[in-house]
Tab-separated table of C-alpha atoms and ligand atoms in Angstrom:
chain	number	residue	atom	x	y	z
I	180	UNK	CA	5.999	-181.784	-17.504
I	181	UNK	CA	3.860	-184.025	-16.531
I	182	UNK	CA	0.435	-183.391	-14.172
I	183	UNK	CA	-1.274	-186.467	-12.764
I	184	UNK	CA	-4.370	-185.998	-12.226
I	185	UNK	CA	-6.839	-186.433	-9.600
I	186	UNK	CA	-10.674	-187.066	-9.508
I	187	UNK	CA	-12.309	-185.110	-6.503
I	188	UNK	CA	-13.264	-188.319	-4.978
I	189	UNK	CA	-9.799	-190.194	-4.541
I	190	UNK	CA	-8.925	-191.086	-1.607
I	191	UNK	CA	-5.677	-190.109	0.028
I	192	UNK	CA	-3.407	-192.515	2.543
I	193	UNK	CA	0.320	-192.312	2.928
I	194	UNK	CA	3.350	-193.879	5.386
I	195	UNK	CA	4.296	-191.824	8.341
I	196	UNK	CA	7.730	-192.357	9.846
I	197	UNK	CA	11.217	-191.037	9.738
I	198	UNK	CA	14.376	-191.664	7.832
I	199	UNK	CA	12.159	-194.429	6.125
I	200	UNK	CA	13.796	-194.459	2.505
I	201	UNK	CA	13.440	-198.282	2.558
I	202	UNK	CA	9.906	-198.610	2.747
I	203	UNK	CA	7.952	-201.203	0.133
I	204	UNK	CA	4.587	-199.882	1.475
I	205	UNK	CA	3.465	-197.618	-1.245
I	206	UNK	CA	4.683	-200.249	-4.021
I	207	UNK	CA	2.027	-202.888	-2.324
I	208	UNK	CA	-0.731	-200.585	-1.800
I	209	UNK	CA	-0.917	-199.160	-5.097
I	210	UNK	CA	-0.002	-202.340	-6.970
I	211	UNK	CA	-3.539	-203.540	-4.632
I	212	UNK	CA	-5.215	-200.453	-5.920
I	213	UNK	CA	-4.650	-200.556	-9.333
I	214	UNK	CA	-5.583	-204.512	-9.464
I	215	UNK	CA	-8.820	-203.697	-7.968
I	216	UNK	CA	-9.095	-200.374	-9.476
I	217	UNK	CA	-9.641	-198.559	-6.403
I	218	UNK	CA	-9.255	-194.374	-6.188
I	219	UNK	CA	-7.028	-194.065	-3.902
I	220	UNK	CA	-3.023	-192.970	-3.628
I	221	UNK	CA	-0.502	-193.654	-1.146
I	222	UNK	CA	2.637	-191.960	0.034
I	223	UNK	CA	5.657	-191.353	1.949
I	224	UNK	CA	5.664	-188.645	4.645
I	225	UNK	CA	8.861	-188.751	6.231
I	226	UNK	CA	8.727	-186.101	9.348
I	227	UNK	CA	10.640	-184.849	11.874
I	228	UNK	CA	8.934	-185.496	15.475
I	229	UNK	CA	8.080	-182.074	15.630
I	230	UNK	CA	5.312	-182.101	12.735
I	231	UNK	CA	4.120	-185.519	14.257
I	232	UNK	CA	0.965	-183.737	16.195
I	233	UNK	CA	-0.156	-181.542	13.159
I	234	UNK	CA	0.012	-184.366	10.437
I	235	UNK	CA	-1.980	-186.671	12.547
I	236	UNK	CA	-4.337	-183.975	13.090
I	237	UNK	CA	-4.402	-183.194	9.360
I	238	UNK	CA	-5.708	-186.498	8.577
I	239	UNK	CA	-8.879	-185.251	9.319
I	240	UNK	CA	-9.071	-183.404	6.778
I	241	UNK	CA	-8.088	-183.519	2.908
I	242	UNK	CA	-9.762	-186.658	1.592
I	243	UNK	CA	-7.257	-188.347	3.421
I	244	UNK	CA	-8.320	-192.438	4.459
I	245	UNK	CA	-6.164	-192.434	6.844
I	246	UNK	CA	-2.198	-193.543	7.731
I	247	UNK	CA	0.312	-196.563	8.623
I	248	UNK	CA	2.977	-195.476	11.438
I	249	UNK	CA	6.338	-197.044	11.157
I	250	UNK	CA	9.979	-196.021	12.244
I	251	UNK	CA	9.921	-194.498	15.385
I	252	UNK	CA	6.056	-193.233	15.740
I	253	UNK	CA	3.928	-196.427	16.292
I	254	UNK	CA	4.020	-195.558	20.231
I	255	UNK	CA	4.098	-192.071	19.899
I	256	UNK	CA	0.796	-191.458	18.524
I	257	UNK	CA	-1.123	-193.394	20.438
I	258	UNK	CA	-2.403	-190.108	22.180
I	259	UNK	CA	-3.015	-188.025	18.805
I	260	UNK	CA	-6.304	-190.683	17.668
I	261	UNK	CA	-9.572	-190.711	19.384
I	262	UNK	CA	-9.690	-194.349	19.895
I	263	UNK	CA	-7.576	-197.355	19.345
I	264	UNK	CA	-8.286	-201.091	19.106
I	265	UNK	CA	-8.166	-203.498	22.391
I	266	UNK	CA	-6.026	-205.252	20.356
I	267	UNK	CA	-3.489	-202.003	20.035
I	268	UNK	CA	-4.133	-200.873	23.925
I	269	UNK	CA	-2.845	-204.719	24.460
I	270	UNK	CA	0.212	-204.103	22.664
I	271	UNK	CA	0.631	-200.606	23.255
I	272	UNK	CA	1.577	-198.790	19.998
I	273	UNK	CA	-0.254	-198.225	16.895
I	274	UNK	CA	0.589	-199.205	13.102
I	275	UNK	CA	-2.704	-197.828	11.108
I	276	UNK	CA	-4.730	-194.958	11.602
I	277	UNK	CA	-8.238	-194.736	9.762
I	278	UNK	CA	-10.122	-191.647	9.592
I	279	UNK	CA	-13.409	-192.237	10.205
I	280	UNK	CA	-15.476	-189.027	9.110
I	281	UNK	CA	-13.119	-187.076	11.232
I	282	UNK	CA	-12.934	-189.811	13.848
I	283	UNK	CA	-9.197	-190.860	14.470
I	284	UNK	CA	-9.023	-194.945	14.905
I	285	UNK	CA	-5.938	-196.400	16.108
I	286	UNK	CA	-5.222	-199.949	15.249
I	287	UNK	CA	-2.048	-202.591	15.217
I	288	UNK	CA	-1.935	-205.177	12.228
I	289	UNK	CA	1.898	-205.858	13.245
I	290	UNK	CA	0.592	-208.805	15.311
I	291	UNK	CA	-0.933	-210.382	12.542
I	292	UNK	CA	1.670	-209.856	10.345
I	293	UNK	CA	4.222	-211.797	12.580
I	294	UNK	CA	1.400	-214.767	13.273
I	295	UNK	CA	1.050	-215.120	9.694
I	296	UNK	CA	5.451	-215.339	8.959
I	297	UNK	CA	5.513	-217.659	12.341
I	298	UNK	CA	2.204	-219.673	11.916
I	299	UNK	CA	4.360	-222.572	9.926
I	300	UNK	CA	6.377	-223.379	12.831
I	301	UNK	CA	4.063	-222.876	16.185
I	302	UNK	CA	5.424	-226.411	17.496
I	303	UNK	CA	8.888	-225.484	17.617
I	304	UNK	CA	7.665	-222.193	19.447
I	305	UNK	CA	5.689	-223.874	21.835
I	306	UNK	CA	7.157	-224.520	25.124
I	307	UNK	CA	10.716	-223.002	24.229
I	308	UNK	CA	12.765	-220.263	24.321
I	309	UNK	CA	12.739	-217.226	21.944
I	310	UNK	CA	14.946	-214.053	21.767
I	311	UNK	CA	13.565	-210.942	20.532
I	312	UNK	CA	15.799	-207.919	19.388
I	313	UNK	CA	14.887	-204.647	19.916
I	314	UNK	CA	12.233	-202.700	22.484
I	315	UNK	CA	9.944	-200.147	20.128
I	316	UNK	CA	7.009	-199.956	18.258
I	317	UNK	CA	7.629	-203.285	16.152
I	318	UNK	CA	8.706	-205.414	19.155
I	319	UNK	CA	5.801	-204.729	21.114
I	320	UNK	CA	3.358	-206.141	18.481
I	321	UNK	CA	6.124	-209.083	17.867
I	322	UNK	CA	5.790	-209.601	22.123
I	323	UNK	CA	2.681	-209.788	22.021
I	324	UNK	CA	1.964	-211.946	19.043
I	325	UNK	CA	4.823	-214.616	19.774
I	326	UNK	CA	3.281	-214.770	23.600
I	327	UNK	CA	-0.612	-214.960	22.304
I	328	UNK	CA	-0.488	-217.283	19.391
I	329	UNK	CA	2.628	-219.557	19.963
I	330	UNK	CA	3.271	-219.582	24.065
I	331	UNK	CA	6.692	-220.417	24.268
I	332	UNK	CA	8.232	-220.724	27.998
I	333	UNK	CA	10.574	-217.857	27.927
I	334	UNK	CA	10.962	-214.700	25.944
I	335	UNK	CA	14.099	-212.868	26.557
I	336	UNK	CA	13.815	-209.035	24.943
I	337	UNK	CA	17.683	-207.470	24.318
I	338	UNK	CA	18.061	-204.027	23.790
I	339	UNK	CA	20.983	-201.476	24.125
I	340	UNK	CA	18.155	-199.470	26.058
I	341	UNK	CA	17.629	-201.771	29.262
I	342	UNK	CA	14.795	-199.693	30.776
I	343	UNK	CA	12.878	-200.176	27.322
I	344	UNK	CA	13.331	-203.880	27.535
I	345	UNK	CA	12.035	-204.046	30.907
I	346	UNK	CA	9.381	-202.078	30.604
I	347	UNK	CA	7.943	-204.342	27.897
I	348	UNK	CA	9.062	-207.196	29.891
I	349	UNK	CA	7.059	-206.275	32.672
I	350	UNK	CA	4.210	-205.312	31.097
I	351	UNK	CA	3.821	-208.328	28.891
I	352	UNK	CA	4.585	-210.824	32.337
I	353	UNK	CA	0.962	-210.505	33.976
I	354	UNK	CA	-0.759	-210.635	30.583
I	355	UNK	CA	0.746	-214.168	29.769
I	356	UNK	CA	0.600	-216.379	32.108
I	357	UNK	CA	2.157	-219.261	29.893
I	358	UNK	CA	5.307	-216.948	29.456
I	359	UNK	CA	8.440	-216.112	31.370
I	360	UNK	CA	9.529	-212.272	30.231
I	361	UNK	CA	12.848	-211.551	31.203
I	362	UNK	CA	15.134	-208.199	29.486
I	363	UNK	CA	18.644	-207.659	29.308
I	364	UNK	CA	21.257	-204.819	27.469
I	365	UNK	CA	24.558	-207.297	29.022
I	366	UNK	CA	26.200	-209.674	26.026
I	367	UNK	CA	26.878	-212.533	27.798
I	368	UNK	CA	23.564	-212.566	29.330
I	369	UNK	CA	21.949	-212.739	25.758
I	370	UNK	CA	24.622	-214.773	24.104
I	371	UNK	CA	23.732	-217.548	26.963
I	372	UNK	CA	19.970	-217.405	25.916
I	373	UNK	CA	20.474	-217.233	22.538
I	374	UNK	CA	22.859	-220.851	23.080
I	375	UNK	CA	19.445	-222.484	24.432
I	376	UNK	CA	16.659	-220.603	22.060
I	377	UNK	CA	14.750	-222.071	19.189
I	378	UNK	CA	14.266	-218.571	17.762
I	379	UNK	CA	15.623	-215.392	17.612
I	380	UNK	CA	13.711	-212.177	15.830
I	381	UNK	CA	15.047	-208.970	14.949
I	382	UNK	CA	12.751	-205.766	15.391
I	383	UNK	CA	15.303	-203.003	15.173
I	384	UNK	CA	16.310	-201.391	12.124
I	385	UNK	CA	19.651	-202.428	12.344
I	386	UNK	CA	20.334	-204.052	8.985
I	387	UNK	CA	17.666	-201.881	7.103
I	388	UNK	CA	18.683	-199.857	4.602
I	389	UNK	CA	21.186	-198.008	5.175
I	390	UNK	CA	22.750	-200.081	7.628
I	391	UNK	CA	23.023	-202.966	5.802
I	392	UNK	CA	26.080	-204.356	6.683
I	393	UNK	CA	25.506	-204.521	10.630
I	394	UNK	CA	23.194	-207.653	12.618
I	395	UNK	CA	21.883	-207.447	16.351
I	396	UNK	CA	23.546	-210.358	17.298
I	397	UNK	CA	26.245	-209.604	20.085
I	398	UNK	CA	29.973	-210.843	19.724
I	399	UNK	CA	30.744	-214.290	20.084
I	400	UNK	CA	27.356	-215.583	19.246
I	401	UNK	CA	27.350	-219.058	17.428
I	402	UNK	CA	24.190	-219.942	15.625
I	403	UNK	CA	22.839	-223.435	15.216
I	404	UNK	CA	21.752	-225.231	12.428
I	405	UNK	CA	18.580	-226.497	14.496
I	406	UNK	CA	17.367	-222.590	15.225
I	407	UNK	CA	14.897	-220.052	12.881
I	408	UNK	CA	16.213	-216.747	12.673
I	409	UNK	CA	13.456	-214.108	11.657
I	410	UNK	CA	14.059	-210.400	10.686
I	411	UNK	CA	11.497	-208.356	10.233
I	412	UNK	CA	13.064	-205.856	8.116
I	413	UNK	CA	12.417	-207.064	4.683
I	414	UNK	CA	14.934	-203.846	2.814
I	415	UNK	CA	16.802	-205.444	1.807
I	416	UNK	CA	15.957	-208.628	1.365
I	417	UNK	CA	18.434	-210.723	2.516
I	418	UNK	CA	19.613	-209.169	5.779
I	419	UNK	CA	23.369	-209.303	6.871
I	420	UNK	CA	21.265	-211.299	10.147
I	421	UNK	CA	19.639	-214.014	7.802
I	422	UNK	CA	23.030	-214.107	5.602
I	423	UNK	CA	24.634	-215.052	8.943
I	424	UNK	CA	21.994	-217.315	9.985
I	425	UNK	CA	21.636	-219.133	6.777
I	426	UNK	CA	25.530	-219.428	6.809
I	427	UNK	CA	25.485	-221.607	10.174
I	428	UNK	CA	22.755	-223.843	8.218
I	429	UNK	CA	19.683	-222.291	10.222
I	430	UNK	CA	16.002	-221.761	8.829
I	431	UNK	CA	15.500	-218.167	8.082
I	432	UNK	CA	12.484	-215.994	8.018
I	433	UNK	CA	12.144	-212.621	6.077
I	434	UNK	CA	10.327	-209.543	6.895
I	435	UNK	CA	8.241	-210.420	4.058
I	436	UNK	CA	5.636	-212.377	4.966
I	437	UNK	CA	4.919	-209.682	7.905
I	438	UNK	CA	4.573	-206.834	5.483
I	439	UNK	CA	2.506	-208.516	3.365
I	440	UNK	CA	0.533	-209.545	6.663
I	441	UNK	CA	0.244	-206.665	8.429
I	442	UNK	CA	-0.416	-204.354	4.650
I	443	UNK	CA	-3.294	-206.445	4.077
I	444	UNK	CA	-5.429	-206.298	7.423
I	445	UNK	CA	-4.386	-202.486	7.263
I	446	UNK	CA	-5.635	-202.559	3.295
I	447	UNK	CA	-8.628	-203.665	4.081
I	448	UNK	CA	-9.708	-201.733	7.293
I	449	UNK	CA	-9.085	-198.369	4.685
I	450	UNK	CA	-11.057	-200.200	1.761
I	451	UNK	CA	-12.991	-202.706	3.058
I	452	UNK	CA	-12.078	-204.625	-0.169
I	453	UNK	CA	-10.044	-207.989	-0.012
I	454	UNK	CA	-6.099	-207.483	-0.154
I	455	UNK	CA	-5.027	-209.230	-3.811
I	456	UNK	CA	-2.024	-210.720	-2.324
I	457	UNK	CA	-0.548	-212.506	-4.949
I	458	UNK	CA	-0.226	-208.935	-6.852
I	459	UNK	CA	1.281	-207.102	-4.187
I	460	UNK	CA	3.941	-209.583	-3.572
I	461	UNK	CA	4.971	-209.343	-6.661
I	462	UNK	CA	5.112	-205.654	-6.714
I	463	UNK	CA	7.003	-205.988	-3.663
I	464	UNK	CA	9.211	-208.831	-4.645
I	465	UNK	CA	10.368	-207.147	-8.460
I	466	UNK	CA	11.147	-204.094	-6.531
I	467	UNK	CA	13.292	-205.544	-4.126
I	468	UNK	CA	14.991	-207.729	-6.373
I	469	UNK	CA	15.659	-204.866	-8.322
I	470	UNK	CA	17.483	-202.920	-5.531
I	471	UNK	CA	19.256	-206.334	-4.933
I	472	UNK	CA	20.956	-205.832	-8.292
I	473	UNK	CA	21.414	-202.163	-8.506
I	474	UNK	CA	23.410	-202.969	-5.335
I	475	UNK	CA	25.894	-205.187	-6.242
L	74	ATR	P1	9.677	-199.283	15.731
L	74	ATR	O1	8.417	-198.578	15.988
L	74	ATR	O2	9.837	-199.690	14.302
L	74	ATR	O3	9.917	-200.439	16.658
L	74	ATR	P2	11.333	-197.642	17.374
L	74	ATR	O4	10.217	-197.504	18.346
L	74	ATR	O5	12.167	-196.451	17.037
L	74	ATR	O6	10.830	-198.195	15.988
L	74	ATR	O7	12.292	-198.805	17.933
L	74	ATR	C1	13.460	-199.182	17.302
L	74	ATR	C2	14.193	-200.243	18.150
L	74	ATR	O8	15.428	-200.530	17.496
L	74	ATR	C3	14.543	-199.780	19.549
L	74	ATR	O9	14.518	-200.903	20.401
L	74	ATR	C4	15.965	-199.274	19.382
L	74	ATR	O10	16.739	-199.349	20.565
L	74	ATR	P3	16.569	-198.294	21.788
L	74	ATR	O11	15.350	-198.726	22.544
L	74	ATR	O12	17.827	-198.426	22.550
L	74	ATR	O13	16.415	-196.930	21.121
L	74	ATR	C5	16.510	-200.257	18.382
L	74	ATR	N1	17.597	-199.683	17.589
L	74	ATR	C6	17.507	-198.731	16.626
L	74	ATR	N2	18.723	-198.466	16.108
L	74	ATR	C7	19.609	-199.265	16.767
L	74	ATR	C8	21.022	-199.454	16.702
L	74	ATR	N3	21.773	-198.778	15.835
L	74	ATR	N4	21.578	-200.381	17.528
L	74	ATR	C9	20.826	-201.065	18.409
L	74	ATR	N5	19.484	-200.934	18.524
L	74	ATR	C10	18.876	-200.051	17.721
């Protein structure tokens, strides 16, 4: 057997979500840690919603740092910190939790992560059309970023959950003035503004691990070579979406970048050390590479 051991001082932070088997973030945190030999670990805590209130309460407690929230919490616990950022009020869910001597901070670092994959390309954002898929947690922070840093003319949100949609839609409308919002859960509706859009982003899981087989694209959509497709879901790596996209000639853009992005703000609001990049992405990228090949 053997017993790891731990100093009275380490520092504890970990990954809630659910069904979330595909997640890189422990591999880039601790790769981070161990380059700047920092005392901290990081894991997984997958929960049912059930256990949501008492974990986030627990954090607290323990030695624990604090949290990120993915898959399907970032909204949900909102109400269990004592405070959240302007910047996560804005885009109303939550992505890292720091505990602050027993003080619960919510903040988002989503939004950076998606200006940071999209930065390259702001002038073929600007002024156009984009379609985003998906209405949670994730496409909130992808709303708002796309709308703040790149103000295109339209963003259409699809979603199989209309009411979701809209309610981002609306939401997002008076905030940006530069912006058109508009929602839809009808094909044809989305297949005719995906026909005039210069980019279309996933935010749903579909095409995560295990679904890796399936894309968000309706029937009968036809991609163009002069479009970017970005997915934010980076497990695996190559997405059946970008396989499509890069298929039809198009310029692709993998969840990556945005996990990188948003790990490192979230790195170092818990350490207050600079995020060593480089080392994490190559934790990240061996790993997935690996699961590439165990795969086929
Ligand atoms: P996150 O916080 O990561 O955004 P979430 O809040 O659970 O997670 O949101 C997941 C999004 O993916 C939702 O928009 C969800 O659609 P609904 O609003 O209809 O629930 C979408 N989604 C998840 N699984 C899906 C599937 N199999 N097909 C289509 N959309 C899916």
């Amino acid at each position: 057997m053997i017993l790891k051991q731990f100093s009275e001082h380490q520092r504890h932070i970990g990954i809630i979500g659910h069904k979330i088997n595909h997640t890189m973030s422990p591999i880039m945190h601790t790769s981070a840690f161990k380059k700047l030999n920092l005392d901290y670990d990081y894991g997984v805590m997958d929960i049912v919603p059930d256990m949501l209130p008492s974990l986030i309460a627990s954090l607290r407690t323990l030695n624990f740092r604090g949290a990120n929230i993915t898959i399907p919490y970032k909204e949900k616990v909102i109400h269990l910190t004592d405070e959240i950022s302007e910047e996560s009020k804005m885009i109303g869910a939550v992505n890292t939790i720091v505990n602050n001597n027993g003080r619960l901070v919510g903040y988002n670092t989503d939004a950076h992560g998606v200006y940071i994959s999209l930065a390259y390309y702001a002038e073929e954002i600007k002024n156009n059309h984009v379609v985003i898929f998906g209405a949670g947690g994730a496409a909130r922070a992808v709303v708002y970023a796309v709308a703040k840093y790149f103000s295109p003319k339209r963003i259409m949100i699809v979603n199989r959950t209309l009411e979701h949609a809209s309610a981002i839609a609306e939401e997002f409308g008076p905030k940006f003035r530069l912006t058109k919002f508009f929602s839809t859960n009808d094909h044809d509706v989305a297949v005719r503004e995906i026909n005039v859009a210069s980019l279309l982003i996933n935010t749903t899981s579909v095409g995560m691990i295990p679904l890796i087989n399936f894309h968000p694209l309706p029937p009968n959509t036809v991609i163009q070579k002069n479009q970017l497709v970005f997915d934010i879901v980076y497990n695996p790596i190559e997405t059946a979406l970008l396989k499509v996209a890069q298929y039809a000639g198009a310029r692709t853009i993998s969840g990556i970048d945005m996990l990188l992005g948003q790990g490192a703000k979230a790195f170092e609001l818990f350490t207050h050390h600079e995020f060593p990049i480089h080392t994490a992405r190559e934790a990240v990228l061996t790993e997935l590479l690996q699961v590439k090949e165990n795969s086929l």
